[in-house]
Coordinates of C-alpha atoms in Angstrom, one line a residue:
M1 CA -56.3 -121.5 -104.6
K2 CA -52.8 -120.8 -102.8
I3 CA -51.9 -122.0 -99.2
Q4 CA -52.8 -119.6 -96.8
L5 CA -50.9 -118.3 -93.7
V6 CA -52.5 -120.1 -90.9
H7 CA -51.1 -117.5 -88.3
K8 CA -53.8 -114.5 -86.9
F9 CA -53.8 -111.3 -86.5
E10 CA -53.3 -111.8 -82.4
D11 CA -50.7 -114.1 -83.3
I12 CA -48.3 -111.3 -84.5
I13 CA -49.9 -108.4 -81.5
C14 CA -49.9 -111.1 -78.6
L15 CA -47.7 -109.6 -75.6
E16 CA -45.3 -112.9 -75.6
N17 CA -44.4 -112.1 -79.8
L18 CA -43.7 -108.9 -78.9
L19 CA -41.7 -110.0 -76.1
E20 CA -39.7 -111.6 -77.9
A21 CA -39.6 -109.9 -81.0
W22 CA -37.5 -107.6 -78.4
K23 CA -35.2 -110.0 -77.3
E24 CA -34.6 -110.5 -80.7
F25 CA -34.6 -106.5 -82.1
E26 CA -32.1 -105.4 -79.1
I27 CA -28.7 -108.3 -79.5
G28 CA -26.2 -105.5 -80.5
K29 CA -28.4 -102.2 -80.2
K30 CA -27.8 -102.3 -76.3
N31 CA -25.8 -98.6 -76.4
R32 CA -27.8 -97.0 -78.9
K33 CA -29.6 -94.2 -77.1
D34 CA -33.3 -94.5 -78.9
V35 CA -32.8 -98.5 -77.3
Q36 CA -31.9 -97.1 -74.2
E37 CA -34.5 -94.5 -73.8
F38 CA -37.4 -97.3 -74.6
S39 CA -36.5 -100.1 -72.8
M40 CA -36.5 -97.6 -69.7
N41 CA -39.9 -98.5 -69.9
L42 CA -40.0 -101.2 -71.4
M43 CA -42.8 -103.1 -70.6
D44 CA -45.2 -99.5 -70.5
N45 CA -44.0 -99.5 -74.0
I46 CA -45.2 -103.0 -74.9
F47 CA -48.4 -102.8 -73.4
S48 CA -49.4 -99.4 -75.2
L49 CA -48.5 -100.8 -78.0
H50 CA -50.3 -104.2 -78.2
H51 CA -53.1 -101.7 -77.1
N52 CA -52.7 -99.8 -80.2
L53 CA -52.5 -102.5 -82.2
F54 CA -55.5 -104.7 -80.5
N55 CA -57.7 -101.0 -80.9
H56 CA -56.8 -101.2 -84.3
T57 CA -55.1 -97.2 -83.6
Y58 CA -51.5 -98.3 -84.3
K59 CA -50.2 -95.8 -86.9
H60 CA -47.0 -96.2 -88.3
G61 CA -44.9 -93.4 -87.6
G62 CA -41.9 -91.3 -89.6
Y63 CA -38.9 -92.0 -90.9
Q64 CA -34.9 -90.8 -90.2
A65 CA -33.2 -90.5 -93.3
F66 CA -29.7 -90.8 -94.1
K67 CA -26.6 -91.7 -96.7
I68 CA -24.3 -94.3 -96.5
N69 CA -22.1 -95.5 -99.5
D70 CA -21.6 -99.2 -99.8
P71 CA -20.6 -99.1 -102.3
K72 CA -22.9 -97.2 -104.0
P73 CA -24.4 -94.0 -102.8
R74 CA -27.7 -95.3 -100.8
D75 CA -30.3 -93.3 -99.0
I76 CA -31.5 -95.2 -95.8
H77 CA -34.9 -94.7 -93.8
K78 CA -34.5 -95.2 -90.1
A79 CA -37.9 -96.1 -88.3
S80 CA -38.4 -95.7 -84.4
V81 CA -37.7 -98.7 -81.9
K82 CA -41.5 -98.9 -81.4
D83 CA -41.9 -99.8 -85.4
R84 CA -38.7 -101.6 -85.5
L85 CA -39.9 -104.0 -82.7
L86 CA -43.7 -104.9 -84.9
H87 CA -41.3 -105.4 -87.6
H88 CA -39.6 -108.2 -85.5
A89 CA -43.1 -109.1 -84.2
I90 CA -44.3 -109.5 -87.6
Y91 CA -41.4 -110.5 -89.0
R92 CA -41.2 -113.7 -86.8
K93 CA -44.4 -115.1 -87.9
L94 CA -44.5 -114.0 -91.5
Y95 CA -40.9 -115.2 -92.6
P96 CA -41.2 -119.2 -91.9
F97 CA -44.5 -119.2 -94.0
F98 CA -43.3 -117.7 -96.8
D99 CA -39.3 -118.5 -96.8
K100 CA -41.3 -122.1 -97.9
I101 CA -42.9 -120.8 -100.8
F102 CA -40.0 -119.4 -101.8
V103 CA -38.0 -121.1 -104.9
A104 CA -34.3 -122.7 -104.0
D105 CA -32.5 -120.6 -105.9
S106 CA -33.4 -117.6 -104.0
Y107 CA -30.5 -116.2 -101.7
S108 CA -31.3 -112.7 -100.3
C109 CA -32.2 -112.4 -96.7
R110 CA -33.5 -115.8 -95.9
M111 CA -31.4 -117.8 -93.5
N112 CA -28.6 -120.6 -94.4
K113 CA -28.6 -118.6 -97.7
G114 CA -26.4 -115.3 -98.4
T115 CA -24.1 -114.3 -101.0
H116 CA -21.5 -117.1 -100.5
R117 CA -24.0 -119.8 -101.3
A118 CA -25.4 -117.9 -104.0
I119 CA -22.1 -117.6 -105.4
N120 CA -21.2 -121.2 -105.1
K121 CA -24.7 -121.8 -106.7
F122 CA -23.8 -120.2 -109.2
C123 CA -20.7 -121.6 -110.2
E124 CA -22.0 -125.1 -109.7
Y125 CA -24.6 -124.1 -112.3
A126 CA -22.1 -123.2 -114.7
H127 CA -19.9 -126.4 -114.7
I128 CA -23.3 -128.1 -115.1
V129 CA -23.9 -126.3 -118.2
S130 CA -20.6 -126.7 -119.4
K131 CA -20.3 -129.9 -118.9
N132 CA -16.9 -129.3 -116.6
N133 CA -16.1 -126.9 -119.1
T134 CA -16.0 -128.9 -122.0
K135 CA -18.4 -126.4 -123.4
T136 CA -19.3 -123.3 -123.9
C137 CA -21.3 -121.6 -121.2
W138 CA -23.6 -118.3 -121.7
I139 CA -24.5 -116.4 -119.1
L140 CA -27.3 -113.7 -118.9
K141 CA -26.9 -111.3 -116.1
C142 CA -29.8 -108.7 -115.7
D143 CA -30.0 -105.9 -113.0
I144 CA -33.7 -104.4 -111.8
K145 CA -33.4 -100.3 -112.2
K146 CA -33.8 -98.6 -108.8
F147 CA -35.5 -102.1 -107.3
F148 CA -36.5 -100.7 -104.1
A149 CA -38.6 -97.1 -104.7
S150 CA -39.6 -99.3 -107.3
I151 CA -42.2 -101.3 -105.7
D152 CA -45.9 -100.9 -106.3
H153 CA -47.8 -100.7 -103.2
R154 CA -50.9 -101.6 -104.7
I155 CA -49.5 -104.6 -106.1
L156 CA -47.7 -105.8 -103.7
L157 CA -50.7 -105.8 -101.2
E158 CA -52.5 -107.4 -103.4
I159 CA -50.1 -110.6 -103.4
L160 CA -49.6 -110.2 -99.4
S161 CA -53.4 -110.8 -99.5
E162 CA -53.1 -113.9 -101.9
Y163 CA -51.7 -115.4 -99.0
I164 CA -52.8 -114.0 -96.1
S165 CA -57.2 -114.1 -95.9
D166 CA -56.5 -112.6 -92.2
K167 CA -58.3 -109.0 -92.6
N168 CA -56.8 -107.4 -89.7
I169 CA -53.1 -108.7 -91.0
I170 CA -53.6 -107.1 -94.5
W171 CA -54.5 -103.7 -92.4
L172 CA -51.6 -103.9 -90.5
L173 CA -49.2 -104.4 -93.2
R174 CA -51.0 -101.8 -95.4
N175 CA -50.2 -99.5 -92.5
I176 CA -46.3 -100.0 -92.6
V177 CA -46.0 -100.1 -97.0
E178 CA -48.1 -97.1 -96.9
S179 CA -45.7 -95.6 -94.4
F180 CA -43.2 -94.9 -96.7
S181 CA -44.3 -92.0 -100.0
A182 CA -42.8 -94.5 -102.5
G183 CA -41.1 -97.8 -102.9
L184 CA -40.0 -99.1 -100.1
P185 CA -37.5 -98.3 -97.3
L186 CA -34.2 -100.0 -97.3
G187 CA -34.0 -99.6 -93.6
N188 CA -37.1 -102.0 -92.2
L189 CA -36.5 -105.5 -91.6
T190 CA -39.9 -106.1 -93.0
S191 CA -39.1 -104.3 -96.9
Q192 CA -36.8 -107.9 -96.6
L193 CA -39.6 -110.0 -96.9
F194 CA -41.5 -107.7 -98.7
V195 CA -39.3 -107.2 -101.9
N196 CA -38.6 -111.7 -101.9
I197 CA -42.7 -111.9 -101.3
Y198 CA -42.6 -109.6 -104.7
M199 CA -40.2 -111.1 -106.5
N200 CA -41.4 -114.7 -105.9
K201 CA -44.1 -114.1 -108.4
F202 CA -41.1 -113.0 -110.4
D203 CA -39.3 -116.9 -109.8
Q204 CA -42.4 -118.6 -110.3
F205 CA -42.5 -116.6 -113.3
V206 CA -39.4 -117.8 -114.8
K207 CA -39.6 -121.6 -113.1
H208 CA -42.8 -122.1 -114.6
R209 CA -43.4 -120.2 -117.5
L210 CA -39.7 -119.8 -119.3
K211 CA -38.8 -123.5 -117.3
A212 CA -36.0 -122.5 -116.6
K213 CA -33.7 -124.5 -114.9
N214 CA -30.5 -122.7 -114.1
Y215 CA -31.4 -119.6 -113.1
I216 CA -30.4 -117.7 -109.8
R217 CA -31.5 -114.6 -108.1
Y218 CA -30.1 -112.3 -104.9
A219 CA -32.1 -109.2 -104.7
D220 CA -32.6 -107.6 -107.7
D221 CA -29.4 -109.4 -109.2
F222 CA -30.0 -112.4 -111.5
A223 CA -29.1 -115.0 -114.1
F224 CA -29.6 -117.3 -116.6
L225 CA -27.0 -119.9 -117.4
S226 CA -27.2 -122.3 -120.9
E227 CA -25.4 -123.7 -123.5
N228 CA -27.9 -121.9 -126.1
K229 CA -27.0 -118.0 -126.8
K230 CA -30.2 -117.9 -128.6
R231 CA -32.1 -119.0 -126.0
L232 CA -31.3 -116.2 -123.4
E233 CA -31.2 -113.6 -126.1
N234 CA -34.7 -114.8 -127.0
I235 CA -36.4 -114.9 -123.0
I236 CA -35.0 -111.1 -122.7
P237 CA -38.5 -109.3 -124.1
E238 CA -40.4 -112.3 -122.0
I239 CA -38.7 -111.2 -119.0
E240 CA -38.7 -107.0 -119.3
K241 CA -42.8 -108.0 -120.8
F242 CA -43.5 -109.9 -117.2
L243 CA -41.8 -107.3 -114.6
S244 CA -43.7 -104.8 -116.8
E245 CA -47.0 -105.6 -117.3
E246 CA -47.1 -107.9 -114.2
L247 CA -44.7 -106.0 -111.2
K248 CA -44.0 -102.5 -113.0
L249 CA -39.9 -103.0 -112.6
K250 CA -37.9 -102.1 -115.1
L251 CA -34.1 -103.7 -115.7
H252 CA -31.1 -101.6 -115.5
P253 CA -30.1 -100.8 -119.4
N254 CA -27.0 -100.7 -118.7
K255 CA -26.6 -104.1 -116.2
V256 CA -28.2 -106.5 -119.2
F257 CA -25.6 -108.5 -120.0
I258 CA -24.8 -112.0 -121.9
K259 CA -21.1 -113.7 -121.0
T260 CA -19.5 -116.5 -121.8
F261 CA -18.3 -118.0 -118.0
S262 CA -15.0 -118.6 -119.5
S263 CA -14.8 -114.4 -120.2
G264 CA -15.0 -114.4 -116.2
V265 CA -18.7 -113.1 -114.9
D266 CA -19.3 -110.5 -112.4
F267 CA -22.1 -111.5 -109.9
L268 CA -22.1 -110.4 -106.1
G269 CA -19.0 -108.9 -105.4
M270 CA -16.6 -111.6 -107.3
V271 CA -15.6 -112.0 -110.9
N272 CA -16.4 -115.8 -111.4
F273 CA -14.1 -117.8 -113.9
P274 CA -14.3 -121.7 -115.0
K275 CA -11.2 -122.2 -112.0
H276 CA -11.4 -119.4 -110.0
K277 CA -12.7 -116.5 -108.7
V278 CA -11.4 -112.8 -107.7
L279 CA -12.4 -110.0 -106.0
R280 CA -14.2 -107.3 -108.2
T281 CA -11.5 -104.8 -107.8
K282 CA -14.0 -102.2 -106.9
T283 CA -15.0 -104.3 -103.6
K284 CA -11.1 -104.5 -103.2
K285 CA -10.5 -100.7 -103.2
R286 CA -13.5 -100.1 -101.0
M287 CA -12.5 -103.0 -98.7
M288 CA -9.0 -101.5 -98.4
K289 CA -10.5 -97.9 -97.7
K290 CA -12.5 -99.4 -94.7
I291 CA -9.8 -101.0 -93.1
K292 CA -7.6 -97.8 -93.0
R293 CA -10.2 -96.1 -91.7
K294 CA -11.1 -98.7 -88.9
K295 CA -7.2 -98.5 -88.5
L296 CA -7.7 -94.7 -88.0
D297 CA -10.5 -94.8 -85.4
L298 CA -8.8 -96.8 -83.7
G299 CA -6.1 -94.9 -82.7
N300 CA -8.0 -92.7 -82.1
K301 CA -10.1 -94.5 -79.8
I302 CA -13.3 -94.5 -81.4
I303 CA -13.8 -97.9 -81.8
S304 CA -12.4 -101.1 -79.1
E305 CA -10.1 -103.6 -80.4
D306 CA -12.7 -106.5 -80.3
N307 CA -14.4 -103.9 -83.1
F308 CA -11.5 -103.6 -85.0
N309 CA -10.6 -107.0 -85.0
Q310 CA -14.7 -108.4 -85.7
S311 CA -14.4 -106.4 -88.7
F312 CA -10.9 -107.8 -89.9
Q313 CA -11.8 -111.4 -89.6
S314 CA -15.1 -110.5 -91.8
Y315 CA -12.7 -109.0 -93.9
L316 CA -10.4 -112.5 -94.1
G317 CA -13.2 -114.2 -94.3
I318 CA -14.4 -112.6 -97.5
L319 CA -11.3 -113.5 -99.4
R320 CA -11.2 -116.6 -98.3
H321 CA -13.9 -117.3 -100.5
C322 CA -11.8 -116.6 -103.8
E323 CA -8.2 -116.1 -105.2
G324 CA -7.2 -113.9 -102.3
W325 CA -3.8 -114.4 -101.2
K326 CA -2.4 -111.7 -102.6
I327 CA -4.7 -108.8 -101.0
E328 CA -4.7 -110.3 -97.2
K329 CA -0.9 -110.1 -97.9
D330 CA -1.7 -106.7 -98.3
I331 CA -4.4 -106.0 -95.9
K332 CA -1.8 -107.7 -93.4
K333 CA 0.9 -104.9 -93.6

């Protein structure tokens, strides 16, 4: 039997947890109209949410849909403030438990992880496999097709039930999962946790069945590193079979390849080489476009100087993780 979540339904829906969740939720959102409207009657709204949850009369609402381009077009679905507050309350209790059962080399949406650490670990594994660039390091890179849209509700709830014995918590999680017609919405905080729980089943398969030592995953991007090219070729059918049969997922046919580390491998926006890494061309162009747009917004007083400077410094921070001094010079012009 798998280890079980010790928290009960009452721990999630209690007023104390809802109030703490509100403090975390409102950070950076206090100027938004829907958040201000909710906060005007904050205690009444929180008492009402608590009452509906306690009596099982709570029903997750619908979503406001909009599109972003970051970098490719994505459909984002935004829940109401009340529902997003509840997402935070659930996340506060579930994340610490599930984070302990995830493999070390899962890097997406986890504390003290993230893209830069994932890239650094990727390069560290490459140097280990290549014995400090004295041997050939082969890399199998994979991507899952329509990842969030392909998450199967029944399978997700079955996996959650393996770790959560409290039927009331499962009722609540089912309410959220089934509030979206197919897959999971990109805009929910709970979706970030749910996809990691879902893919943890694959991570465990990789570690315990495939016995892969040098494996790393960030959301639906994952890579295997080996000195044996044939070994990587042979595990592709096993990966496809497991994803299809156990998780109803498919590899993206155009995003599965095997390359040598020395030829440069594109992983999480960086093209990684044995002695350096460079920003992906598309990422560079997107960055330059965003800076020009922000500059125009600043000139038209749509955004503040603080907002512009914050974005500007974040872009410079990205460049300091790679050979980006030429791009930095262009940006500063």
